[in-house]
């Protein structure tokens, strides 16, 4: 029997959903552990940092790293795991593009701390307590990681070999990627291990894909027709700017795509792509172009433009911070 591979799983600024996605492989997980030993998996196993530090460089074959990098401890782990594995995979949208934690890049570290530790109405802030990197107590010094001013996708911190997209990654995409590893059929470095087409290509509603969008409505304003393209019903759907591979899970639940699989390979900026796609189909009147005023009125209906167009990709977008006055 061929020698077993050595896998590691790690989580940084993560909600834990990517770990659940691994468990969602169900009995396939047994096939995986038959062919690979798992040496590191903090959610399931008590492996200490010293154990990883003691491994020879390149000891693990593949590490799946989920979560973005938000503090100094996560950055240390990113560098450590880069050293200890031959192949580093950014697993899930947080590691790939920053995802929802990346929306914190709209605010500075100071603003995040003020909101979380001082302004929250349910908190008693009379002592003005907030996390510090070092704190002296009777027993000695307690330390905490440094909380950074921004959220970083994994490849902004260290060299990444492959990406598995999704929030969390869909099980078939995970299984196909692991199979490619076992078969020694990984594509060239830097590849996103998922289909290359846009979601609209696999969407069951694509026969009616919208040629025109009659204004902008929010999901709660419309009793959405389950057969028609969301755009045709005035509901923003990220499908044209988003990679396929999720088996249209949200669409099948009669919810528009919010873009978690990230952009297709030829698209640099997912938000810019959907804005341009919407710009070409938004119409109030079939016969004439929108005036500037009509455009402004339509745009005012997008109540949260960053959260709508960059819910998953702000940290890796072309414009990835808010400019302060
Ligand atoms: S990609 Fe989604 S599921 Fe995975 S850690 Fe980030 S927020 Fe959670
Ligand atoms: S825009 Fe959305 S609903 Fe319409 S075809 Fe594409 S993925 Fe489907």
GROMACS .gro file of C-alpha atoms in nm, residues 24-222:
model
  199
   24UNK     CA    1  -2.010   1.736   0.590
   25UNK     CA    2  -1.807   1.506   0.366
   26UNK     CA    3  -1.962   1.238   0.594
   27UNK     CA    4  -1.842   0.888   0.515
   28UNK     CA    5  -1.598   1.029   0.256
   29UNK     CA    6  -1.397   1.147   0.555
   30UNK     CA    7  -1.326   0.779   0.626
   31UNK     CA    8  -1.188   0.742   0.272
   32UNK     CA    9  -0.973   1.049   0.333
   33UNK     CA   10  -0.825   0.920   0.660
   34UNK     CA   11  -0.757   0.587   0.495
   35UNK     CA   12  -0.518   0.763   0.259
   36UNK     CA   13  -0.397   1.051   0.474
   37UNK     CA   14  -0.302   1.093   0.839
   38UNK     CA   15  -0.428   1.416   0.993
   39UNK     CA   16  -0.147   1.562   1.202
   40UNK     CA   17  -0.307   1.894   1.290
   41UNK     CA   18  -0.673   1.989   1.333
   42UNK     CA   19  -0.734   2.222   1.630
   43UNK     CA   20  -1.111   2.182   1.617
   44UNK     CA   21  -1.082   1.807   1.670
   45UNK     CA   22  -0.734   1.729   1.804
   46UNK     CA   23  -0.510   1.872   2.074
   47UNK     CA   24  -0.195   1.937   1.874
   48UNK     CA   25   0.022   2.205   2.035
   49UNK     CA   26   0.214   2.471   1.845
   50UNK     CA   27   0.538   2.321   1.984
   51UNK     CA   28   0.444   1.988   1.815
   52UNK     CA   29   0.418   2.164   1.480
   53UNK     CA   30   0.739   2.362   1.540
   54UNK     CA   31   0.918   2.033   1.610
   55UNK     CA   32   0.820   1.889   1.270
   56UNK     CA   33   1.089   1.899   1.000
   57UNK     CA   34   1.023   2.162   0.729
   58UNK     CA   35   0.789   2.031   0.457
   59UNK     CA   36   0.684   1.744   0.684
   60UNK     CA   37   0.313   1.773   0.600
   61UNK     CA   38   0.200   1.720   0.241
   62UNK     CA   39  -0.104   1.948   0.243
   63UNK     CA   40  -0.237   2.203   0.492
   64UNK     CA   41  -0.588   2.338   0.445
   65UNK     CA   42  -0.593   2.683   0.606
   66UNK     CA   43  -0.932   2.841   0.665
   67UNK     CA   44  -1.008   3.186   0.800
   68UNK     CA   45  -0.846   3.518   0.722
   69UNK     CA   46  -0.556   3.675   0.910
   70UNK     CA   47  -0.663   3.936   1.164
   71UNK     CA   48  -0.400   3.918   1.438
   72UNK     CA   49  -0.032   3.842   1.501
   73UNK     CA   50  -0.092   3.485   1.622
   74UNK     CA   51  -0.274   3.395   1.302
   75UNK     CA   52   0.007   3.546   1.098
   76UNK     CA   53   0.267   3.346   1.295
   77UNK     CA   54   0.070   3.027   1.224
   78UNK     CA   55   0.042   3.114   0.855
   79UNK     CA   56   0.424   3.144   0.830
   80UNK     CA   57   0.482   2.835   1.044
   81UNK     CA   58   0.246   2.619   0.836
   82UNK     CA   59   0.394   2.752   0.512
   83UNK     CA   60   0.728   2.617   0.635
   84UNK     CA   61   0.596   2.284   0.757
   85UNK     CA   62   0.391   2.185   0.451
   86UNK     CA   63   0.473   2.118   0.089
   87UNK     CA   64   0.134   2.245  -0.029
   88UNK     CA   65  -0.063   2.525   0.135
   89UNK     CA   66  -0.432   2.552   0.039
   90UNK     CA   67  -0.640   2.860   0.120
   91UNK     CA   68  -0.960   2.681   0.217
   92UNK     CA   69  -1.284   2.879   0.202
   93UNK     CA   70  -1.370   3.235   0.121
   94UNK     CA   71  -1.209   3.389   0.433
   95UNK     CA   72  -0.865   3.253   0.348
   96UNK     CA   73  -0.925   3.311  -0.024
   97UNK     CA   74  -1.064   3.667  -0.026
   98UNK     CA   75  -1.115   3.782   0.335
   99UNK     CA   76  -1.490   3.708   0.320
  100UNK     CA   77  -1.725   3.856   0.582
  101UNK     CA   78  -1.449   3.927   0.840
  102UNK     CA   79  -1.291   4.138   0.562
  103UNK     CA   80  -1.583   4.384   0.583
  104UNK     CA   81  -1.414   4.506   0.901
  105UNK     CA   82  -1.168   4.677   0.664
  106UNK     CA   83  -1.431   4.951   0.642
  107UNK     CA   84  -1.317   5.045   0.992
  108UNK     CA   85  -0.989   5.098   1.171
  109UNK     CA   86  -0.869   4.887   1.463
  110UNK     CA   87  -0.957   5.179   1.692
  111UNK     CA   88  -1.315   5.192   1.560
  112UNK     CA   89  -1.357   4.815   1.597
  113UNK     CA   90  -1.239   4.832   1.959
  114UNK     CA   91  -1.456   5.135   2.036
  115UNK     CA   92  -1.764   4.957   1.902
  116UNK     CA   93  -1.693   4.620   2.063
  117UNK     CA   94  -1.562   4.733   2.404
  118UNK     CA   95  -1.690   5.085   2.471
  119UNK     CA   96  -1.999   5.179   2.271
  120UNK     CA   97  -2.198   4.858   2.282
  121UNK     CA   98  -2.509   4.953   2.489
  122UNK     CA   99  -2.523   4.617   2.665
  123UNK     CA  100  -2.169   4.661   2.809
  124UNK     CA  101  -2.068   4.822   3.137
  125UNK     CA  102  -1.767   5.023   3.019
  126UNK     CA  103  -1.699   5.200   3.348
  127UNK     CA  104  -1.350   5.041   3.379
  128UNK     CA  105  -1.261   5.119   3.015
  129UNK     CA  106  -1.128   4.765   2.969
  130UNK     CA  107  -1.008   4.652   2.629
  131UNK     CA  108  -0.764   4.381   2.513
  132UNK     CA  109  -0.393   4.460   2.551
  133UNK     CA  110  -0.098   4.267   2.413
  134UNK     CA  111   0.059   4.254   2.759
  135UNK     CA  112  -0.089   4.268   3.105
  136UNK     CA  113   0.089   4.233   3.441
  137UNK     CA  114  -0.087   4.023   3.702
  138UNK     CA  115   0.031   3.890   4.037
  139UNK     CA  116   0.139   3.565   3.880
  140UNK     CA  117   0.341   3.734   3.605
  141UNK     CA  118   0.273   3.867   3.253
  142UNK     CA  119  -0.024   3.765   3.042
  143UNK     CA  120   0.000   3.822   2.669
  144UNK     CA  121  -0.251   3.838   2.385
  145UNK     CA  122  -0.189   3.848   2.008
  146UNK     CA  123  -0.180   4.192   1.847
  147UNK     CA  124  -0.508   4.279   1.678
  148UNK     CA  125  -0.424   4.422   1.335
  149UNK     CA  126  -0.564   4.731   1.171
  150UNK     CA  127  -0.689   4.519   0.880
  151UNK     CA  128  -0.807   4.175   0.773
  152UNK     CA  129  -0.587   3.989   0.523
  153UNK     CA  130  -0.658   3.696   0.291
  154UNK     CA  131  -0.394   3.425   0.333
  155UNK     CA  132  -0.200   3.512   0.015
  156UNK     CA  133  -0.145   3.868   0.139
  157UNK     CA  134   0.053   3.714   0.426
  158UNK     CA  135   0.233   3.415   0.279
  159UNK     CA  136   0.274   3.214  -0.041
  160UNK     CA  137  -0.033   3.003  -0.126
  161UNK     CA  138  -0.036   2.707  -0.364
  162UNK     CA  139  -0.409   2.652  -0.425
  163UNK     CA  140  -0.748   2.794  -0.335
  164UNK     CA  141  -1.074   2.615  -0.253
  165UNK     CA  142  -1.353   2.876  -0.270
  166UNK     CA  143  -1.692   2.905  -0.101
  167UNK     CA  144  -1.845   3.006   0.227
  168UNK     CA  145  -1.810   2.733   0.324
  169UNK     CA  146  -1.667   2.532   0.032
  170UNK     CA  147  -1.931   2.297  -0.114
  171UNK     CA  148  -1.870   1.930  -0.037
  172UNK     CA  149  -1.837   1.820  -0.404
  173UNK     CA  150  -1.569   2.087  -0.455
  174UNK     CA  151  -1.379   1.966  -0.145
  175UNK     CA  152  -1.400   1.603  -0.254
  176UNK     CA  153  -1.286   1.681  -0.610
  177UNK     CA  154  -0.988   1.877  -0.473
  178UNK     CA  155  -0.887   1.600  -0.231
  179UNK     CA  156  -0.923   1.343  -0.508
  180UNK     CA  157  -0.693   1.550  -0.731
  181UNK     CA  158  -0.438   1.550  -0.446
  182UNK     CA  159  -0.462   1.172  -0.402
  183UNK     CA  160  -0.436   1.114  -0.777
  184UNK     CA  161  -0.139   1.350  -0.808
  185UNK     CA  162  -0.339   1.554  -1.059
  186UNK     CA  163  -0.325   1.901  -0.913
  187UNK     CA  164  -0.321   2.174  -1.180
  188UNK     CA  165  -0.063   2.452  -1.192
  189UNK     CA  166   0.017   2.643  -0.876
  190UNK     CA  167  -0.221   2.929  -0.802
  191UNK     CA  168  -0.529   2.754  -0.943
  192UNK     CA  169  -0.868   2.786  -0.777
  193UNK     CA  170  -0.983   2.425  -0.742
  194UNK     CA  171  -1.341   2.469  -0.864
  195UNK     CA  172  -1.532   2.506  -1.194
  196UNK     CA  173  -1.429   2.800  -1.410
  197UNK     CA  174  -1.775   2.894  -1.540
  198UNK     CA  175  -2.005   3.156  -1.392
  199UNK     CA  176  -2.294   3.047  -1.171
  200UNK     CA  177  -2.545   3.159  -1.437
  201UNK     CA  178  -2.413   2.874  -1.654
  202UNK     CA  179  -2.527   2.610  -1.407
  203UNK     CA  180  -2.828   2.796  -1.264
  204UNK     CA  181  -3.162   2.624  -1.335
  205UNK     CA  182  -3.313   2.967  -1.410
  206UNK     CA  183  -3.062   3.057  -1.680
  207UNK     CA  184  -3.303   2.989  -1.966
  208UNK     CA  185  -3.471   3.308  -1.857
  209UNK     CA  186  -3.152   3.497  -1.777
  210UNK     CA  187  -3.239   3.864  -1.763
  211UNK     CA  188  -3.178   4.090  -2.060
  212UNK     CA  189  -3.322   4.376  -1.862
  213UNK     CA  190  -3.364   4.455  -1.493
  214UNK     CA  191  -3.675   4.655  -1.402
  215UNK     CA  192  -3.538   4.865  -1.117
  216UNK     CA  193  -3.392   4.738  -0.789
  217UNK     CA  194  -3.592   4.568  -0.516
  218UNK     CA  195  -3.490   4.403  -0.190
  219UNK     CA  196  -3.575   4.037  -0.137
  220UNK     CA  197  -3.847   4.111   0.120
  221UNK     CA  198  -4.028   4.344  -0.123
  222UNK     CA  199  -4.094   4.068  -0.376
   0.00000   0.00000   0.00000
